Coordinates of C-alpha atoms in Angstrom, one line a residue:
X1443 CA 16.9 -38.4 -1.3
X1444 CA 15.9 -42.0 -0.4
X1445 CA 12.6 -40.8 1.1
X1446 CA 12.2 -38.6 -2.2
X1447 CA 12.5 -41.9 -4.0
X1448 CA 10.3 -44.0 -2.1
X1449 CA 7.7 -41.4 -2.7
X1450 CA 7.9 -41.7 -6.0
X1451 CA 8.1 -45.2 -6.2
X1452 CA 4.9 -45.7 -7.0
X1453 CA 4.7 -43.7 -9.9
X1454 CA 7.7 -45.2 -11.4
X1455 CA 5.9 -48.5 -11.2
X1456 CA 2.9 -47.3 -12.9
X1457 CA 5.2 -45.8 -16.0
X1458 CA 7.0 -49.4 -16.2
X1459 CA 3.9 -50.8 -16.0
X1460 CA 2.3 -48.5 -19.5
X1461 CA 6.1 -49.9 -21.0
X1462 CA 5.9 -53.4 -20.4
X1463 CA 2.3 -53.3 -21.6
X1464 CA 2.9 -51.6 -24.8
X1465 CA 6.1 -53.5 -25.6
X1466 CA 3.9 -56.8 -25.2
X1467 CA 1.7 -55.2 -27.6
X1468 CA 4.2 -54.6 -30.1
X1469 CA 5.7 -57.9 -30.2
X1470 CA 2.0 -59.1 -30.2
X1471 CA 1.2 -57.7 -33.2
X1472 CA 4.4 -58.4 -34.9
X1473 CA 4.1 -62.2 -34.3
X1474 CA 1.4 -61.7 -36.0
X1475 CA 2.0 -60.3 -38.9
X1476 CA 4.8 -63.0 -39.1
X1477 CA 2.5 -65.6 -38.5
X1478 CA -0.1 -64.3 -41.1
X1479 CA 1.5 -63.4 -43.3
X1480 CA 5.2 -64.5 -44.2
X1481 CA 4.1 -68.3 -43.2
X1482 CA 1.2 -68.4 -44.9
X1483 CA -0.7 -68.2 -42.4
X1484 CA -3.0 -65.6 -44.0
X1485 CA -1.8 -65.6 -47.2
X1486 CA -4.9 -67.4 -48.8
X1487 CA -7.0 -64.2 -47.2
X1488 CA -4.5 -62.2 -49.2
X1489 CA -4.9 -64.1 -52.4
X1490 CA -8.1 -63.9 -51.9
X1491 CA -8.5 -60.1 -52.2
X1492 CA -5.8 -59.8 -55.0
X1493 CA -8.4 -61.5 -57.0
X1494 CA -11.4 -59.7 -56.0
X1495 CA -9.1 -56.1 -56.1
X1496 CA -7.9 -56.6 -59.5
X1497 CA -9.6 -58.8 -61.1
X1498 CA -7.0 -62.0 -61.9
X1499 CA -6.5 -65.3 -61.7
X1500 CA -6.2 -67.3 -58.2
X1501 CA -2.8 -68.7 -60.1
X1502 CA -2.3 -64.6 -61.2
X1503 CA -2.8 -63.8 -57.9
X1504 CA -0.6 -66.5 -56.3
X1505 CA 2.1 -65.7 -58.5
X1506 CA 1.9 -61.6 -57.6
X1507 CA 1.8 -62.9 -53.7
X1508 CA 4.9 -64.5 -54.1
X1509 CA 6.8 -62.3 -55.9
X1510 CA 6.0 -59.0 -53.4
X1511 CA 5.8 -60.8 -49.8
X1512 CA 7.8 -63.8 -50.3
X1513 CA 11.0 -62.0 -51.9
X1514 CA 10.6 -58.5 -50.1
X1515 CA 10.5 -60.2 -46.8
X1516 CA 12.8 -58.6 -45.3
X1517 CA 11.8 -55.3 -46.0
X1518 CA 8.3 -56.0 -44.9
X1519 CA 9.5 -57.3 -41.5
X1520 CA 11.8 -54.3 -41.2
X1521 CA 9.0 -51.9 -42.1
X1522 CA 6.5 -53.6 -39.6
X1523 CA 9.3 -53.8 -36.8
X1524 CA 9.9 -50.0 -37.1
X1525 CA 5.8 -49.3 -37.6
X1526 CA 5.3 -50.8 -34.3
X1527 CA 8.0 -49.7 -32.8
X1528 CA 7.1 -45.6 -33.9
X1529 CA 3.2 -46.8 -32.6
X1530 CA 5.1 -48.1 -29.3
X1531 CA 6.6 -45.1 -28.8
X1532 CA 4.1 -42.7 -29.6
X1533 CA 1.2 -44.8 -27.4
X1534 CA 4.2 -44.6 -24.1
X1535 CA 4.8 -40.7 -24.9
X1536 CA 1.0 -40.0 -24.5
X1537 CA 0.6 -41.7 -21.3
X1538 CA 4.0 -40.0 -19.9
X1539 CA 2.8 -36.7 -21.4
X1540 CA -0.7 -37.0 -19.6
X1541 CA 0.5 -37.2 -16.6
X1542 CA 2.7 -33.8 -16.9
X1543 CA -1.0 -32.8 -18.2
X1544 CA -2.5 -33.3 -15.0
X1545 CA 0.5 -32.2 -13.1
X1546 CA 0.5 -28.9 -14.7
X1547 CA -3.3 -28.2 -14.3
X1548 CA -2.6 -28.9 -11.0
X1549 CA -0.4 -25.9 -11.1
X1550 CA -2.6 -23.7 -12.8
X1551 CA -5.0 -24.7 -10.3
X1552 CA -1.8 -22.8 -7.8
X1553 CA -1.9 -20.1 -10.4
X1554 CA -5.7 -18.9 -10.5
X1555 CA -5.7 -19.6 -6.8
X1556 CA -8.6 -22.1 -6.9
X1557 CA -9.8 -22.3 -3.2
X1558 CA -10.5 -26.3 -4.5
X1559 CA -8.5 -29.4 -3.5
X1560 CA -6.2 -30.4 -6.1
X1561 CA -6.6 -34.6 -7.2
X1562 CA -4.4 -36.3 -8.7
X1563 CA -4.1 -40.1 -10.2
X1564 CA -3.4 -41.9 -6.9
X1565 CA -0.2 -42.7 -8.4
X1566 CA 0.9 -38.9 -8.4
X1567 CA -0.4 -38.7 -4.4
X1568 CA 3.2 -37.6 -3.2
X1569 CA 2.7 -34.9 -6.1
X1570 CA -0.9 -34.0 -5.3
X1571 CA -0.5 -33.6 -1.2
X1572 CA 3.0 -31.3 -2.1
X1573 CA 0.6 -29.0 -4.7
X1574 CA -1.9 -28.9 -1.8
X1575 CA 0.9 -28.0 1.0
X1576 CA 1.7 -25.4 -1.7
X1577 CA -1.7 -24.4 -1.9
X1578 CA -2.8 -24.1 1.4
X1579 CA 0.4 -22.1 2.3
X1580 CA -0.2 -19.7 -0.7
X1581 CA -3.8 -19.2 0.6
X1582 CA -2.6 -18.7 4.3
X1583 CA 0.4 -16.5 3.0
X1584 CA -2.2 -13.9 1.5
X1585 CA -4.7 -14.5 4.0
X1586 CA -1.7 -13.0 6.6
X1587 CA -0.9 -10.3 4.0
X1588 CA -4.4 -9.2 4.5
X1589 CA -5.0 -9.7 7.5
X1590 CA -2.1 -7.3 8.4
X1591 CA -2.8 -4.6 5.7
X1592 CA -6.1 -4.6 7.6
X1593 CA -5.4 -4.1 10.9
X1594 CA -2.7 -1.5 9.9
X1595 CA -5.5 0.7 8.0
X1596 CA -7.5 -0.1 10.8
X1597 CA -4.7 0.9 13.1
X1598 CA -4.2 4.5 11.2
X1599 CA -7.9 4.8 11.3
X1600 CA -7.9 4.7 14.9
X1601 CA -5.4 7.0 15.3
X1602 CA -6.9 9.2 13.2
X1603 CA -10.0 9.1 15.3
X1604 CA -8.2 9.7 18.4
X1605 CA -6.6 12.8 17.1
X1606 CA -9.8 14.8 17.3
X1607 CA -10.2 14.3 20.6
X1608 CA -7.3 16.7 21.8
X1609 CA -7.7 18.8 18.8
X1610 CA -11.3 19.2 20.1
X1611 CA -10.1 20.4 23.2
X1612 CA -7.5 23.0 21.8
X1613 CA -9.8 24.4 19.4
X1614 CA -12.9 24.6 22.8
X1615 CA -10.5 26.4 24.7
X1616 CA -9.2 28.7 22.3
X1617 CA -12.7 29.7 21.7
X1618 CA -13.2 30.3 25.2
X1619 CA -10.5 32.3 25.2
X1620 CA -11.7 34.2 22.8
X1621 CA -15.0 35.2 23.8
X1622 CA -15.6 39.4 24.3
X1623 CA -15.9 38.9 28.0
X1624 CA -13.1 39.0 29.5
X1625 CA -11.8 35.5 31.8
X1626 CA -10.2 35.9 35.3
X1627 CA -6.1 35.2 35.2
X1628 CA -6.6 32.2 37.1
X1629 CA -9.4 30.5 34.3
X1630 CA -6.6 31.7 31.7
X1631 CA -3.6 30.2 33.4
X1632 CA -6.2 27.0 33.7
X1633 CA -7.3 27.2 30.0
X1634 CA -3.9 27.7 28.8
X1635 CA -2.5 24.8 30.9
X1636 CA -4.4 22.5 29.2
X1637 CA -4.5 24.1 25.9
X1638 CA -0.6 23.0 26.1
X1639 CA -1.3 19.7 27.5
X1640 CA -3.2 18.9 24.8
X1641 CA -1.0 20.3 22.2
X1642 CA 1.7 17.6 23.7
X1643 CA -1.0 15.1 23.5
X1644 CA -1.6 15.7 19.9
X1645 CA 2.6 15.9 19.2
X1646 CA 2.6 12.3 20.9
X1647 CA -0.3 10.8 18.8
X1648 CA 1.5 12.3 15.5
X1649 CA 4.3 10.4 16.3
X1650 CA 2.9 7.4 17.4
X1651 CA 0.8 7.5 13.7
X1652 CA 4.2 7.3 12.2
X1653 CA 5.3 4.5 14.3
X1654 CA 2.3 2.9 13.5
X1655 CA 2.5 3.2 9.8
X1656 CA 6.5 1.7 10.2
X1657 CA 5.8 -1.2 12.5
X1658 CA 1.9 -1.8 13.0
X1659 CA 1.3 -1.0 16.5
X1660 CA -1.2 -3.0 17.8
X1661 CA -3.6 -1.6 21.0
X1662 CA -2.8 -5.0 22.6
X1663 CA 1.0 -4.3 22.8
X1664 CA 0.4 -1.8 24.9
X1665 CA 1.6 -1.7 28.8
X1666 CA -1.6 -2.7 31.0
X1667 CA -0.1 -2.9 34.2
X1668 CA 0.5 0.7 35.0
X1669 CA -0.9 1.9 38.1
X1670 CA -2.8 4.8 38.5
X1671 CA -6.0 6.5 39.9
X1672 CA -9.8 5.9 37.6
X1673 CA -11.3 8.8 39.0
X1674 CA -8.7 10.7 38.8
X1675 CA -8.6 9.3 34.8
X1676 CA -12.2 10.5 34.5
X1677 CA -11.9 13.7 35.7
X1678 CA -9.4 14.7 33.6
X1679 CA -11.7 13.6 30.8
X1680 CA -14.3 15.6 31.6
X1681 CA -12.2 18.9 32.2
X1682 CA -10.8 17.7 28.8
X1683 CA -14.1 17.5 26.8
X1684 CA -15.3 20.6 28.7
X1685 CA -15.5 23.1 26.2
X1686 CA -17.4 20.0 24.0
X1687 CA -20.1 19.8 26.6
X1688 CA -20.6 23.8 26.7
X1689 CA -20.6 23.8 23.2
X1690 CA -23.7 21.0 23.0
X1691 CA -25.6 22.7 26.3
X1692 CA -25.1 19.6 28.1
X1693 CA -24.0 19.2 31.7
X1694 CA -21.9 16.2 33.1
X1695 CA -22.1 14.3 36.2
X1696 CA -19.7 12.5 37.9
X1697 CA -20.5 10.2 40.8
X1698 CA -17.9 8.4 42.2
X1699 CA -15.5 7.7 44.7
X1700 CA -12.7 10.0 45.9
X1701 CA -10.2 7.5 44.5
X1702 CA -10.5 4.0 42.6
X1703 CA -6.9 2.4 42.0
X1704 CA -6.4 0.3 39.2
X1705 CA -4.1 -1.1 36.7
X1706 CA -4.5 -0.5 33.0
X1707 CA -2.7 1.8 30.2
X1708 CA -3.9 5.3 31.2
X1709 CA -3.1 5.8 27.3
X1710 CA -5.6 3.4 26.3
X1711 CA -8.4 4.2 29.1
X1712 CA -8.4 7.9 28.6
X1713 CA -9.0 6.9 24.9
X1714 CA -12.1 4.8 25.4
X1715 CA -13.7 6.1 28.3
X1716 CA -12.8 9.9 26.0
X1717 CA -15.0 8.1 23.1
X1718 CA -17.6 7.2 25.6
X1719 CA -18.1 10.3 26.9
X1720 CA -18.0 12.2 23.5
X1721 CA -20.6 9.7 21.7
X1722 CA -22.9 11.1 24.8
X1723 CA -22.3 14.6 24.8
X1724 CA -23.1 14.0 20.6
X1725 CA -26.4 12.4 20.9
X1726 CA -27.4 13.7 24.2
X1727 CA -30.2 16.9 23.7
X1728 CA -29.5 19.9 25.0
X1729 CA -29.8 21.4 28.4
X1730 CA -29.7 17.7 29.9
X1731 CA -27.6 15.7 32.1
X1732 CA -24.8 13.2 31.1
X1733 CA -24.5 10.8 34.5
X1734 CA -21.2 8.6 35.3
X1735 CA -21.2 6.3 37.7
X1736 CA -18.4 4.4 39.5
X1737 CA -19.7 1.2 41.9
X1738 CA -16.3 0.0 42.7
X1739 CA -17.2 -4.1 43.9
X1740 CA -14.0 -4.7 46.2
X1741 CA -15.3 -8.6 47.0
X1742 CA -15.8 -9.2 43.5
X1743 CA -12.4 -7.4 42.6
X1744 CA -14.5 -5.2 39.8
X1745 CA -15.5 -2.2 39.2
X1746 CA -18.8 -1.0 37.6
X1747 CA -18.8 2.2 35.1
X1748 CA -22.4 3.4 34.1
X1749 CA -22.9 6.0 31.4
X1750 CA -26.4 7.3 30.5
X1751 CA -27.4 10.2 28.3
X1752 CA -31.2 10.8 27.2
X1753 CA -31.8 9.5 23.7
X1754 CA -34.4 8.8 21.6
X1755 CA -35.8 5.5 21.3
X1756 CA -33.9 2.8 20.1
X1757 CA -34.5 -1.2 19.1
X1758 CA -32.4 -4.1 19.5
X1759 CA -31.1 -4.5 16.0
X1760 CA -30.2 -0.5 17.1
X1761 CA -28.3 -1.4 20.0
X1762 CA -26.7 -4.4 18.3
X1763 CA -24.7 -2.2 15.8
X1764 CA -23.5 0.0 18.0
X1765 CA -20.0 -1.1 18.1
X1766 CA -20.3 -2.1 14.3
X1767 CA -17.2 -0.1 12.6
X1768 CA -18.3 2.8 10.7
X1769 CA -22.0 2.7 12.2
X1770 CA -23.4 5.5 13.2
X1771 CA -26.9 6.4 14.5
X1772 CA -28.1 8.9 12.5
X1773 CA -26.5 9.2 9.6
X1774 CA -28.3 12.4 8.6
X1775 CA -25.6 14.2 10.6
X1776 CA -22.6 15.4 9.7
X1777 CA -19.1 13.7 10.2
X1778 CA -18.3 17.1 12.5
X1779 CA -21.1 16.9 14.5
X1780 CA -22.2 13.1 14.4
X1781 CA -18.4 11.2 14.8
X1782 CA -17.0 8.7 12.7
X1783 CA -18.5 5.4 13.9
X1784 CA -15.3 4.2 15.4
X1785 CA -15.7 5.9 18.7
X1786 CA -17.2 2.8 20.5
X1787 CA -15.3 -0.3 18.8
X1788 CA -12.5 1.1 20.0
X1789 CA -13.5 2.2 23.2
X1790 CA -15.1 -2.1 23.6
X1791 CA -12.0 -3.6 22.2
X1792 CA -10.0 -1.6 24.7
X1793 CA -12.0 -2.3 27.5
X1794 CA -11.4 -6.1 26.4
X1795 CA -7.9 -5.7 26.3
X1796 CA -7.6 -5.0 29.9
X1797 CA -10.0 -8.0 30.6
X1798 CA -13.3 -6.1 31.0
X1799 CA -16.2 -5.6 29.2
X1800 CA -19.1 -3.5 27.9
X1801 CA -22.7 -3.7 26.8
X1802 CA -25.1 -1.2 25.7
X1803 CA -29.1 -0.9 26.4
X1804 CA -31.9 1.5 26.3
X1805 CA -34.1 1.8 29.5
X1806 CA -36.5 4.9 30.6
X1807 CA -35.9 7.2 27.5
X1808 CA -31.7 6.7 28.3
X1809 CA -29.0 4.6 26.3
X1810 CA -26.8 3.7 29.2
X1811 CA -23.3 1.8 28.6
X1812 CA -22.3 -0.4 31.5
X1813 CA -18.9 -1.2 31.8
X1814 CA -17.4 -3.5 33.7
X1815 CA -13.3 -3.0 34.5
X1816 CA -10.8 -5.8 36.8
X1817 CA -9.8 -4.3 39.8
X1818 CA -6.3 -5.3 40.5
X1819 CA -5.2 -5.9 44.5
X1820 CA -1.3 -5.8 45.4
X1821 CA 1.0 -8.2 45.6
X1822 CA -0.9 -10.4 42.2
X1823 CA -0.3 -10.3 39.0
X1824 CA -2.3 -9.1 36.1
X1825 CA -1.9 -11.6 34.1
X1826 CA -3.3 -14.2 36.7
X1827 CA -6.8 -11.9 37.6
X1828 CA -7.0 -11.2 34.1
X1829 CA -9.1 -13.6 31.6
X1830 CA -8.0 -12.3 28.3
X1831 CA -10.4 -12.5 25.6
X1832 CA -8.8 -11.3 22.5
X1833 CA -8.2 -12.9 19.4
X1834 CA -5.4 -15.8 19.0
X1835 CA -3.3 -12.6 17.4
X1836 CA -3.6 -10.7 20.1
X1837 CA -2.5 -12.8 22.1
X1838 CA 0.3 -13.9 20.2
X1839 CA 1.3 -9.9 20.2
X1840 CA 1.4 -9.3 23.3
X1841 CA 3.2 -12.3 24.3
X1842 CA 5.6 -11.2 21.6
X1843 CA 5.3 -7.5 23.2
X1844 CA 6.6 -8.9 26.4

């Protein structure tokens, strides 16, 4: 309360202030009239203009001055008291009530969510910087609201995207199992073992879309120290996206080590190194070669990733917008056969999530995607070979997370 006061404190001066002026202004001009008028002070001047005004006698006039001012004194210096003191009162009120003027544009200002700085008289600064707290918590407030609804309908939309990729596979294999010539038991029993695999895969990602939609999953809150095997991550991918490479006449080569351990989310890899691999099996033409290549770089603790399909020529400003949301490279095609443009930002902010990183470049009639990915050694943490470069939310997720 006492710091509320001294806040105010100016302001209360300024108000006593506008009083003491206008009482002084009152009495001024009732002394005055007193002087002027009831001591004769200006009662030639009045004299004067009865005798001009109606046409009389000075004596006339003197007589008629008398007999109103001088004997209704009283009544004049009531009436003058009271007219001053209603013009007193009326002058105060209007300075008071411009001040709740300003304070309350001020709030409309809150209202109509004017990105501007409020100002107020300086004497109304505790007022103004409290409006501007208001403000600027408002503004941040919806800013977070959005922010959120964002990255939840970004969220969904991922999902969404990642759905097709086992649905893809389910539907390839059924088809192969459906073909007029008939399969050996053993490439049935295969088929069908992954036709179920991926059937759990797709159960999982329907429930994690629910969870997501409830709580807002983020990518980042993921669990990136898992160990596990890259090549052995990649291979299932390609046996995955099998039937999609048959379908589009296009072969895939893997060269790489016998084994590459790392840590990471196998959840989250499979899905971006799964987008990689399906944007190039998209674009590639058919009857040609998809190449991977793992350089594992044991000094350097990393691990390169190289992915090159033939393409048809494409510029900078190309290239650039490549892991633009949404953007795809030729939009002529067909959502079915041309992807939704959300394959590769998910498959970079992934990759940045476990501390790695991507690029993209044309060279020699090929779009190739190098990829660079931490490997971890035993016995250190993640978290210390790891140079994080998401956003200040991420961060604050995953910290959060764990």
């Amino acid at each position: 309360m006492k710091k509320d006061s001294r806040e105010y404190r100016s302001f209360e001066k300024k108000l006593f202030m506008i009083l003491v002026r206008n009482l002084m202004i009152a009495f001024l001009v009732i002394f005055l009239l007193y002087r002027m008028i009831w001591r004769r002070r200006g009662g030639d001047v009045i004299v004067q203009l009865l005798c001009q005004i109606l046409h009389i006698s000075e004596y006339e006039a003197v007589r008629r001055y008398s007999l109103i001012f001088r004997n209704y004194e009283p009544l004049f210096f009531i009436f003058s008291i009271s007219l001053a003191f209603f013009t007193l009162l009326m002058v105060t009120l209007h300075a008071y009530l411009r001040y709740f003027e300003q304070i309350n544009q001020g709030i409309n200002a809150l209202l109509l969510e004017d990105s501007g700085k409020i100002s107020l008289p300086p004497e109304l600064s505790s007022v103004e910087s409290k409006l501007n707290t208001v403000r600027m918590t408002l503004a941040k407030r919806k800013h977070d609201i959005e922010t959120q609804n964002q990255r939840k309908d970004d969220l969904i939309l991922y999902l969404a995207h990642d759905i097709r990729t086992p649905l893809t596979s389910v539907i390839g294999y059924l088809d192969l199992l459906a073909q007029t010539q008939p399969l050996s038991e053993a490439d049935q029993k295969k088929y069908l073992s992954i036709i179920r695999e991926k059937a759990y895969r797709l159960g999982d990602l329907v429930e994690e879309f629910f969870q997501i939609t409830k709580a807002g999953y983020s990518p980042a809150e993921a669990d990136t120290h898992v160990r596990m095997d890259l090549i052995l991550l990649l291979q299932q991918i390609r046996d995955e996206l099998y039937p999609l490479f048959k379908e589009r006449s296009v072969s895939l080569k893997l060269l790489a080590p016998d084994a590459l351990p790392v840590y990471g989310s196998p959840v989250l890899l499979m899905r971006a190194f799964s987008n990689l691999m399906k944007n190039a099996a998209s674009y590639a033409p058919a009857n040609t070669i998809v190449s991977l290549t793992v350089t594992p770089n044991q000094e350097e603790g990393k691990a390169g990733i190289l992915i090159k399909n033939q393409a048809d020529y494409m510029d900078e400003d190309e290239i650039s917008r490549l892991f633009e949301k949404m953007y795809r490279r030729d939009p002529s095609r067909s959502s079915k056969t041309g992807g939704s443009g959300l394959g590769l930002p998910i498959a970079k902010e992934i990759l940045e999530i476990h501390g790695g990183t991507i690029r993209a470049y044309y060279k020699a009639g090929e779009l190739c995607f190098m990829m660079i990915l931490p490997l971890m050694k035993e016995g250190r943490s993640l978290a210390k070979q790891i140079a994080f470069r998401n956003t200040s939310k991420i961060q604050k997720n995953t910290k959060t997370r764990h």
